[in-house]
Amino acid sequence: MFARRKLAKRFSLLLLEDEEDYVADWAASCKWPSNVEGNWQGLASLPGRLRLCTKSLFFEPDDVRVPIVRLEFASVVQLEAEGAQACVVGVNKVTKMKPNMADVPYTVERHKPSSWVFSLTYAKLDSFMPLAQEQLVISRLPAADRLQLQDAAVKAREDAAAFDTSRLVEFSERLLWEGPALQLSPLVREPGRLAVTDQRLYFQPLHNIAGDTPVRSHPLAAVAAVVRRRSCLAPVGLELFMFSPGTEAQLQASLASYSGPYWDAPSAFFTLRSEAAREEVLAAITAQPALGVAVTQLLPSATGSSSVTAASSASSDVSAPAAIAASGSSEPQQQQQQQQQHQQQAQHVAVGQLLEASGGWLGRVMLAWQLGKVSNFDYLLYLNLAAGRSFNDLAQWPVFPWVLKDYSSSRLDLSDEAVFRDLTKPMGAQTPARLEVFRQRYHEMDVLAQHEEPGGHMPAPFMYGTHYSTPGYVMFWLVRAAPAHMLRLQGGRFDAPDRLFNSLGESWNSATSSTTDVKELIPEFFMPGGDFLVNGSQLALGIRQSGQPVADVVLPPWAGGPEELLALHRAALEAPYVSANLHHWIDLIFGHKQRGPAAVDADNVFYHLTYEGAVDISTVTSLQELKALETQINEFGQTPKQLFTHPHPARLTGRVFAYAAIAGQPLGSFAPHNDAVSSMLLLGHAGGRLATASWDCTVKVWDVGEGRQPWASTLPLPSAELALESGCWALSGSASGQLLVTGTDEGTVAAWDLRTQQQIWATQVSADYVGGLSLLPGGNYVAAAAADGSMNLLEWRRGGLSIASASCASPLRCCACDSLMIAGSEAGQLLMWSLAQLTGPQAGTGAGGGAALGSPEAVRGGLMAGPDGLYPPVSCPSRAAVNGVGVAVTGSGGSSGSCSVLAAMDDGLLVLFSN
């Protein structure tokens, strides 16, 4: 997380101040002033490293027992040469850091004039003095002029640098892109040159401060994903997720053939100078055949159940056969290699889409969570990453909820709902009395805003002046694990002992009672490794007013140690109560209650600068204003990107509920499967049997006649059970109730005879799941809609042979049809396909006895279908995903016939269309 690599030197960029940049360094020796403590041996000259920055000079002695000294230019009273190799720096303030390599509060000696003599060991003095004098002059200019000159100087140094091609791992590598970039890690922005070759990614820091390696690199084959990011609300970031050999045998085997160094962290976050430059780098990386090859070998194959493959195939600009044809290759082996290579690229593109919540991935992961295939922890972590949160940026650290409120009992009973936090409310609304204070603040600001003169500068009304996730809050939790970052954030000191993280119970009480504290938790509270709960480094964190020293975190009585606390926190996160209510918290943080009127109604309004889109950074021309905005953004925190604009659905329970048809009264429920129920179907006209499908790879048939209802039995038993090779998503049946069609998550459509419980035929229609099926009246054809956007018409008597197909740009979740197929997409559209145009009116007799649906005029008011039978899509008002669709037809055909379509939306709406 924070320990990226073992530093060879004590010095790091964490020792710099805000808006301070590194310039250069020299081997040097220092005559330590006698009136400044630290030279414990009293040596006449101390060897070390002299480091020049834009606001100060640092001297880092080689003897780690002697502290690093910082001499601010603001306190410099003398900067003169002394001979050919030495200079004298007179100051009236000295800051001492990291004695004995320890992360301890800085020692500052003020109003104590001292003279420091530095002698360069190898370089000439004229390589140092002009630069130092320039920085001294710039540091004393007005803020606007100083920032402009410093920014120009930084860009000049970056532009003057060039990537050292001698550092390429392989002589055969081709350099494809090279330019200036910043690598971001918590509280650090390191300038350098980013380079992309056809085999590797390189970053060459402008200054090799750590002393480990002048260039960092990683094979593209071991890059798991490349994702666009924002930095300080600007769309200029790029984050790469990487694999290294590690200890896992399968991973070691996959990476064994790739030589050269690997990145020393699981991810790397870069910011470019512009969005255009970011897109150039992204294009250069994703165009390389080597990208992700070692990673995709660890994924399920395309012939398996990998939805990664399906989604990537649907999103690729060029199909695999087309790519082979374009290459002009005629050798089967070469064609196979090219097809495999394209497939691996497509998989990698899909993983990037997954983490950007594009290409339909957000809905698929949500559905997997609903069905219990993804844990609460994994789903929340995914939502954070999809919303742009990153472990490389404290201002965008992933946010997790408080799930418990009982931190005082001796035993934690997770079956008792009283121990859990109310997930329907933000932290600021947990306590009614405090909530009234926040509401009053919002009301007063709202009244003032309504009476403000045009052109005024009053901020938009808000309830909370602080945020639930800020750099300060992240470091509040992690001070024991990353003390150097806390010192950087707090200007060289730890916070006051009574304000440090001391007790989880105290922190809960503060977050629910203080008007300045509404913070949520971080993922570390639900992961193995409790170093942030233990003062293992024996940090001097101070004494509280009670006389109690701040040491290890005081745990609740029900936790016997850090490991048990984290294990119970994780168990609480996965508990049934949280699973049933987590969607409410998602609405507040990532969803429709994050902003707008819904946020006001939910008491969930924060300072306007925390929201994405609140300020267009590209329109800010003043560098001083831009720096001020960045400071405010980092201080107030950043609200995650809004992922959902409609209510998030709840997690599915895996039970079937029965209701009386007339009164709507509940009759009972039962659990037919070991997993979530994905589809249900009443069989035959009489409806005496119910078929249920599940992700547990079974379809079961239940008698629901009088006296045989499974919800009335203590041990319900199915009358028939079909075993599938993969999870079932869709069902359709014949009018007699004897024939059944199933669609699976591997894209297979199969026909079954329920009398013998035997499969009649099976055919592969997609590499992704089949979301909707319809056995057309007459039983001659089966229509299938799949999540790769494909629609297929299968002929029953020819073993499920696909006789016609069409595709659309969005994944399909459902369908209903007669001689017209209507499919519902994740993009909130209805797709209509004229089956009669392809097969003739015999494709279905029509619900009204004729071929009304085969008449384009009956549905589209005279708008004709295209050559492939597709009509222009119809957009539903809410644009939420369409989860279900029904069709009703009246009339005998032609223009006198009518058609009504009912769409069930993912946001709970029912939308009725009628011609």
Tab-separated table of C-alpha atoms in Angstrom, residues 117-432:
chain	number	residue	atom	x	y	z
A	117	VAL	CA	29.093	25.759	4.906
A	118	PHE	CA	28.601	23.234	2.100
A	119	SER	CA	31.459	21.955	-0.076
A	120	LEU	CA	30.687	20.090	-3.279
A	121	THR	CA	32.621	16.838	-3.458
A	122	TYR	CA	32.898	16.389	-7.215
A	123	ALA	CA	31.004	19.153	-9.024
A	124	LYS	CA	32.030	22.741	-9.468
A	125	LEU	CA	30.269	25.380	-7.416
A	126	ASP	CA	28.909	27.116	-10.531
A	127	SER	CA	26.700	24.070	-11.138
A	128	PHE	CA	24.948	24.859	-7.841
A	129	MET	CA	25.072	28.592	-7.114
A	130	PRO	CA	23.109	29.956	-10.100
A	131	LEU	CA	20.311	27.450	-9.526
A	132	ALA	CA	20.180	28.126	-5.783
A	133	GLN	CA	20.207	31.891	-6.232
A	134	GLU	CA	17.456	31.610	-8.845
A	135	GLN	CA	15.248	29.647	-6.465
A	136	LEU	CA	15.999	32.118	-3.667
A	137	VAL	CA	14.859	35.037	-5.831
A	138	ILE	CA	11.748	33.239	-7.093
A	139	SER	CA	10.740	32.200	-3.570
A	140	ARG	CA	10.416	35.850	-2.536
A	141	LEU	CA	8.197	36.974	-5.406
A	142	PRO	CA	4.431	37.526	-5.039
A	143	ALA	CA	2.505	34.269	-5.061
A	144	ALA	CA	1.123	34.587	-8.598
A	145	ASP	CA	4.515	35.418	-10.116
A	146	ARG	CA	6.269	32.761	-8.049
A	147	LEU	CA	3.877	30.000	-9.119
A	148	GLN	CA	4.108	30.995	-12.769
A	149	LEU	CA	7.899	31.010	-12.815
A	150	GLN	CA	8.179	27.777	-10.863
A	151	ASP	CA	5.687	26.047	-13.137
A	152	ALA	CA	7.542	27.238	-16.234
A	153	ALA	CA	10.855	26.084	-14.767
A	154	VAL	CA	9.457	22.652	-13.915
A	155	LYS	CA	8.099	22.190	-17.440
A	156	ALA	CA	11.410	23.324	-18.895
A	157	ARG	CA	13.302	20.732	-16.833
A	158	GLU	CA	10.840	18.020	-17.851
A	159	ASP	CA	11.011	18.967	-21.525
A	160	ALA	CA	14.808	19.052	-21.435
A	161	ALA	CA	14.888	15.453	-20.249
A	162	ALA	CA	14.720	12.527	-22.637
A	163	PHE	CA	14.145	8.852	-22.117
A	164	ASP	CA	17.410	6.915	-22.031
A	165	THR	CA	16.926	4.220	-24.671
A	166	SER	CA	19.960	2.353	-23.363
A	167	ARG	CA	17.671	1.340	-20.482
A	168	LEU	CA	15.455	-0.763	-22.761
A	169	VAL	CA	15.412	-4.365	-21.591
A	170	GLU	CA	15.467	-5.844	-25.097
A	171	PHE	CA	17.387	-4.475	-28.072
A	172	SER	CA	14.474	-5.399	-30.329
A	173	GLU	CA	11.966	-3.149	-28.551
A	174	ARG	CA	10.399	-0.309	-30.531
A	175	LEU	CA	9.775	2.996	-28.747
A	176	LEU	CA	6.186	4.006	-29.551
A	177	TRP	CA	5.466	6.918	-27.219
A	178	GLU	CA	7.589	9.002	-24.877
A	179	GLY	CA	6.829	12.184	-22.984
A	180	PRO	CA	6.551	13.972	-19.639
A	181	ALA	CA	4.323	12.538	-16.930
A	182	LEU	CA	3.870	12.505	-13.170
A	183	GLN	CA	3.660	9.285	-11.188
A	184	LEU	CA	1.245	9.654	-8.296
A	185	SER	CA	1.482	7.847	-5.002
A	186	PRO	CA	-0.083	8.965	-1.719
A	187	LEU	CA	0.875	12.661	-1.181
A	188	VAL	CA	3.679	12.437	-3.774
A	189	ARG	CA	3.813	13.636	-7.398
A	190	GLU	CA	7.040	12.429	-9.002
A	191	PRO	CA	7.947	13.947	-12.390
A	192	GLY	CA	9.642	11.921	-15.094
A	193	ARG	CA	9.432	10.492	-18.597
A	194	LEU	CA	6.849	7.865	-19.453
A	195	ALA	CA	7.747	5.553	-22.316
A	196	VAL	CA	5.788	2.831	-24.102
A	197	THR	CA	7.369	0.192	-26.311
A	198	ASP	CA	5.833	-2.777	-28.045
A	199	GLN	CA	6.924	-4.955	-25.097
A	200	ARG	CA	7.138	-2.868	-21.904
A	201	LEU	CA	6.072	0.229	-20.021
A	202	TYR	CA	8.855	2.436	-18.616
A	203	PHE	CA	8.990	5.366	-16.213
A	204	GLN	CA	12.218	7.270	-15.838
A	205	PRO	CA	12.032	9.627	-12.817
A	206	LEU	CA	13.503	13.049	-13.412
A	207	HIS	CA	15.590	12.459	-10.286
A	208	ASN	CA	16.638	9.058	-8.949
A	209	ILE	CA	15.928	10.138	-5.387
A	210	ALA	CA	15.355	6.700	-3.940
A	211	GLY	CA	18.696	5.497	-5.267
A	212	ASP	CA	17.251	2.139	-6.310
A	213	THR	CA	16.952	2.211	-10.087
A	214	PRO	CA	17.003	5.046	-12.627
A	215	VAL	CA	14.153	3.444	-14.613
A	216	ARG	CA	11.133	1.427	-13.534
A	217	SER	CA	9.551	-0.930	-16.032
A	218	HIS	CA	7.018	-3.700	-16.398
A	219	PRO	CA	6.229	-6.119	-19.248
A	220	LEU	CA	2.991	-5.287	-21.040
A	221	ALA	CA	2.218	-8.999	-20.991
A	222	ALA	CA	1.776	-8.759	-17.208
A	223	VAL	CA	-0.468	-5.684	-17.254
A	224	ALA	CA	-3.937	-6.689	-16.099
A	225	ALA	CA	-5.805	-3.484	-16.952
A	226	VAL	CA	-5.324	0.077	-18.180
A	227	VAL	CA	-7.936	2.500	-16.878
A	228	ARG	CA	-8.682	6.186	-17.361
A	229	ARG	CA	-8.639	8.236	-14.176
A	230	ARG	CA	-9.172	11.825	-13.072
A	231	SER	CA	-6.696	13.751	-10.963
A	232	CYS	CA	-7.841	16.844	-9.036
A	233	LEU	CA	-11.081	16.560	-11.036
A	234	ALA	CA	-9.175	16.766	-14.361
A	235	PRO	CA	-9.433	13.860	-16.885
A	236	VAL	CA	-5.676	13.431	-17.275
A	237	GLY	CA	-4.976	10.290	-15.236
A	238	LEU	CA	-4.125	6.742	-16.287
A	239	GLU	CA	-3.882	3.821	-13.876
A	240	LEU	CA	-2.328	0.476	-14.700
A	241	PHE	CA	-2.916	-2.683	-12.683
A	242	MET	CA	-0.060	-5.165	-12.818
A	243	PHE	CA	0.912	-8.707	-11.967
A	244	SER	CA	4.319	-9.778	-10.674
A	245	PRO	CA	5.557	-13.376	-10.280
A	246	GLY	CA	4.878	-13.501	-6.508
A	247	THR	CA	4.399	-16.847	-4.816
A	248	GLU	CA	1.393	-18.256	-6.658
A	249	ALA	CA	2.511	-21.201	-8.790
A	250	GLN	CA	0.100	-20.564	-11.665
A	251	LEU	CA	1.137	-16.916	-11.844
A	252	GLN	CA	4.840	-17.805	-11.746
A	253	ALA	CA	4.354	-20.260	-14.597
A	254	SER	CA	2.434	-17.697	-16.647
A	255	LEU	CA	5.163	-15.056	-16.250
A	256	ALA	CA	8.153	-17.386	-16.471
A	257	SER	CA	8.934	-16.564	-20.089
A	258	TYR	CA	9.028	-12.791	-19.554
A	259	SER	CA	12.444	-11.492	-18.554
A	260	GLY	CA	13.474	-8.201	-17.087
A	261	PRO	CA	12.310	-6.297	-14.025
A	262	TYR	CA	8.737	-5.960	-12.768
A	263	TRP	CA	6.989	-3.003	-11.185
A	264	ASP	CA	7.382	-2.877	-7.428
A	265	ALA	CA	3.702	-2.206	-6.703
A	266	PRO	CA	0.366	-3.707	-7.834
A	267	SER	CA	-0.608	-0.523	-9.641
A	268	ALA	CA	0.813	2.700	-11.049
A	269	PHE	CA	-1.044	5.998	-11.445
A	270	PHE	CA	0.217	8.541	-13.985
A	271	THR	CA	-1.035	11.997	-14.859
A	272	LEU	CA	-0.344	13.518	-18.235
A	273	ARG	CA	-0.328	17.189	-19.195
A	274	SER	CA	-3.618	16.976	-21.080
A	275	GLU	CA	-6.498	14.650	-21.817
A	276	ALA	CA	-5.242	14.333	-25.393
A	277	ALA	CA	-1.824	13.148	-24.183
A	278	ARG	CA	-3.546	10.643	-21.872
A	279	GLU	CA	-5.521	9.231	-24.792
A	280	GLU	CA	-2.344	8.947	-26.898
A	281	VAL	CA	-0.664	6.869	-24.194
A	282	LEU	CA	-3.766	4.717	-23.748
A	283	ALA	CA	-3.979	4.075	-27.482
A	284	ALA	CA	-0.289	3.199	-27.689
A	285	ILE	CA	-0.583	0.669	-24.860
A	286	THR	CA	-3.831	-1.008	-25.869
A	287	ALA	CA	-2.711	-1.409	-29.485
A	288	GLN	CA	0.145	-3.753	-28.550
A	289	PRO	CA	-0.368	-7.483	-29.166
A	290	ALA	CA	1.765	-8.280	-26.110
A	291	LEU	CA	-0.631	-6.498	-23.763
A	292	GLY	CA	-1.995	-8.765	-21.056
A	293	VAL	CA	-0.955	-12.006	-22.720
A	294	ALA	CA	0.339	-13.540	-19.480
A	295	VAL	CA	-2.721	-12.322	-17.597
A	296	THR	CA	-5.329	-13.636	-20.025
A	297	GLN	CA	-3.738	-17.058	-19.752
A	298	LEU	CA	-5.007	-17.065	-16.168
A	299	LEU	CA	-8.585	-16.249	-17.250
A	300	PRO	CA	-11.167	-18.847	-18.297
A	301	SER	CA	-10.951	-19.682	-21.986
A	302	ALA	CA	-13.424	-18.420	-24.532
A	303	THR	CA	-15.038	-21.831	-24.654
A	304	GLY	CA	-15.682	-21.680	-20.943
A	305	SER	CA	-17.901	-19.379	-18.934
A	306	SER	CA	-15.804	-16.270	-19.135
A	307	SER	CA	-18.000	-13.235	-19.644
A	308	VAL	CA	-14.814	-11.240	-20.131
A	309	THR	CA	-14.351	-12.826	-23.537
A	310	ALA	CA	-17.908	-12.200	-24.618
A	311	ALA	CA	-17.992	-8.581	-23.623
A	312	SER	CA	-14.661	-7.851	-25.213
A	313	SER	CA	-15.686	-9.516	-28.437
A	314	ALA	CA	-18.797	-7.373	-28.573
A	315	SER	CA	-16.827	-4.216	-27.935
A	316	SER	CA	-13.922	-4.847	-30.289
A	317	ASP	CA	-13.738	-2.679	-33.394
A	318	VAL	CA	-12.580	-5.583	-35.547
A	319	SER	CA	-13.704	-9.189	-35.235
A	320	ALA	CA	-11.118	-11.938	-35.082
A	321	PRO	CA	-11.939	-13.344	-38.535
A	322	ALA	CA	-11.857	-9.874	-40.029
A	323	ALA	CA	-8.474	-9.199	-38.463
A	324	ILE	CA	-7.110	-12.426	-39.933
A	325	ALA	CA	-8.531	-11.667	-43.349
A	326	ALA	CA	-7.011	-8.201	-43.298
A	327	SER	CA	-3.588	-9.650	-42.565
A	328	GLY	CA	-3.622	-11.660	-45.779
A	329	SER	CA	-2.432	-14.788	-43.975
A	330	SER	CA	-3.297	-18.140	-45.483
A	331	GLU	CA	-1.488	-20.446	-43.079
A	332	PRO	CA	-3.946	-22.156	-40.676
A	333	GLN	CA	-1.405	-22.190	-37.832
A	334	GLN	CA	-0.672	-18.500	-38.257
A	335	GLN	CA	-4.384	-17.773	-38.478
A	336	GLN	CA	-4.949	-19.647	-35.249
A	337	GLN	CA	-2.159	-17.718	-33.527
A	338	GLN	CA	-3.555	-14.403	-34.769
A	339	GLN	CA	-7.049	-15.336	-33.644
A	340	GLN	CA	-5.755	-16.284	-30.197
A	341	GLN	CA	-3.769	-13.057	-30.032
A	342	HIS	CA	-6.813	-10.998	-30.969
A	343	GLN	CA	-8.891	-12.857	-28.402
A	344	GLN	CA	-6.356	-12.059	-25.688
A	345	GLN	CA	-6.379	-8.380	-26.691
A	346	ALA	CA	-10.153	-8.378	-26.605
A	347	GLN	CA	-10.152	-9.907	-23.134
A	348	HIS	CA	-7.758	-7.231	-21.927
A	349	VAL	CA	-9.886	-4.442	-23.396
A	350	ALA	CA	-12.855	-5.903	-21.529
A	351	VAL	CA	-10.991	-5.847	-18.213
A	352	GLY	CA	-10.246	-2.157	-18.765
A	353	GLN	CA	-13.922	-1.575	-19.532
A	354	LEU	CA	-14.810	-3.483	-16.396
A	355	LEU	CA	-12.893	-1.032	-14.201
A	356	GLU	CA	-14.291	1.963	-16.094
A	357	ALA	CA	-17.868	0.659	-15.704
A	358	SER	CA	-18.355	0.785	-19.477
A	359	GLY	CA	-19.443	-1.711	-22.099
A	360	GLY	CA	-22.321	-2.989	-19.945
A	361	TRP	CA	-19.994	-4.231	-17.222
A	362	LEU	CA	-21.535	-2.242	-14.389
A	363	GLY	CA	-24.900	-3.898	-14.847
A	364	ARG	CA	-23.373	-7.349	-15.101
A	365	VAL	CA	-21.340	-7.040	-11.944
A	366	MET	CA	-24.383	-5.613	-10.169
A	367	LEU	CA	-26.453	-8.587	-11.291
A	368	ALA	CA	-23.738	-10.996	-10.167
A	369	TRP	CA	-23.816	-9.315	-6.737
A	370	GLN	CA	-27.605	-9.511	-6.640
A	371	LEU	CA	-27.418	-13.222	-7.330
A	372	GLY	CA	-24.786	-13.781	-4.637
A	373	LYS	CA	-21.928	-14.555	-7.033
A	374	VAL	CA	-19.923	-11.560	-5.778
A	375	SER	CA	-19.361	-10.819	-2.086
A	376	ASN	CA	-20.304	-7.503	-0.501
A	377	PHE	CA	-16.635	-6.673	-0.019
A	378	ASP	CA	-15.693	-7.418	-3.627
A	379	TYR	CA	-18.688	-5.509	-4.950
A	380	LEU	CA	-17.896	-2.419	-2.876
A	381	LEU	CA	-14.256	-2.556	-3.942
A	382	TYR	CA	-15.349	-2.870	-7.566
A	383	LEU	CA	-17.708	0.114	-7.261
A	384	ASN	CA	-14.902	2.182	-5.763
A	385	LEU	CA	-12.541	1.338	-8.622
A	386	ALA	CA	-15.256	1.882	-11.209
A	387	ALA	CA	-15.969	5.293	-9.643
A	388	GLY	CA	-12.329	6.335	-9.983
A	389	ARG	CA	-11.145	5.663	-6.434
A	390	SER	CA	-7.509	4.628	-6.124
A	391	PHE	CA	-5.028	3.422	-3.521
A	392	ASN	CA	-2.525	5.796	-5.149
A	393	ASP	CA	-4.440	8.976	-4.268
A	394	LEU	CA	-5.398	9.921	-0.704
A	395	ALA	CA	-8.030	12.344	-2.025
A	396	GLN	CA	-9.714	9.425	-3.819
A	397	TRP	CA	-9.058	6.567	-1.401
A	398	PRO	CA	-11.718	3.827	-1.564
A	399	VAL	CA	-14.562	4.393	0.892
A	400	PHE	CA	-16.341	1.649	2.846
A	401	PRO	CA	-19.272	1.954	5.251
A	402	TRP	CA	-19.492	1.685	8.974
A	403	VAL	CA	-21.584	-1.471	9.295
A	404	LEU	CA	-21.580	-1.913	13.084
A	405	LYS	CA	-22.606	0.425	15.864
A	406	ASP	CA	-21.967	-1.868	18.832
A	407	TYR	CA	-18.422	-1.353	20.067
A	408	SER	CA	-19.102	-1.860	23.773
A	409	SER	CA	-20.593	-5.353	24.193
A	410	SER	CA	-18.470	-8.255	25.347
A	411	ARG	CA	-19.919	-10.448	22.604
A	412	LEU	CA	-20.932	-9.542	19.060
A	413	ASP	CA	-24.126	-11.229	17.864
A	414	LEU	CA	-24.364	-10.769	14.095
A	415	SER	CA	-27.847	-12.291	14.061
A	416	ASP	CA	-29.099	-9.304	16.061
A	417	GLU	CA	-30.039	-6.414	13.766
A	418	ALA	CA	-29.613	-3.981	16.670
A	419	VAL	CA	-25.810	-4.195	16.389
A	420	PHE	CA	-25.802	-2.786	12.851
A	421	ARG	CA	-25.636	0.789	11.618
A	422	ASP	CA	-28.613	2.206	9.678
A	423	LEU	CA	-27.412	1.883	6.084
A	424	THR	CA	-30.333	3.864	4.692
A	425	LYS	CA	-28.913	7.089	6.124
A	426	PRO	CA	-25.575	8.886	5.666
A	427	MET	CA	-23.340	9.191	8.713
A	428	GLY	CA	-24.498	12.762	9.296
A	429	ALA	CA	-28.093	11.551	9.697
A	430	GLN	CA	-27.454	8.747	12.182
A	431	THR	CA	-28.351	10.932	15.185
A	432	PRO	CA	-31.642	12.919	15.014
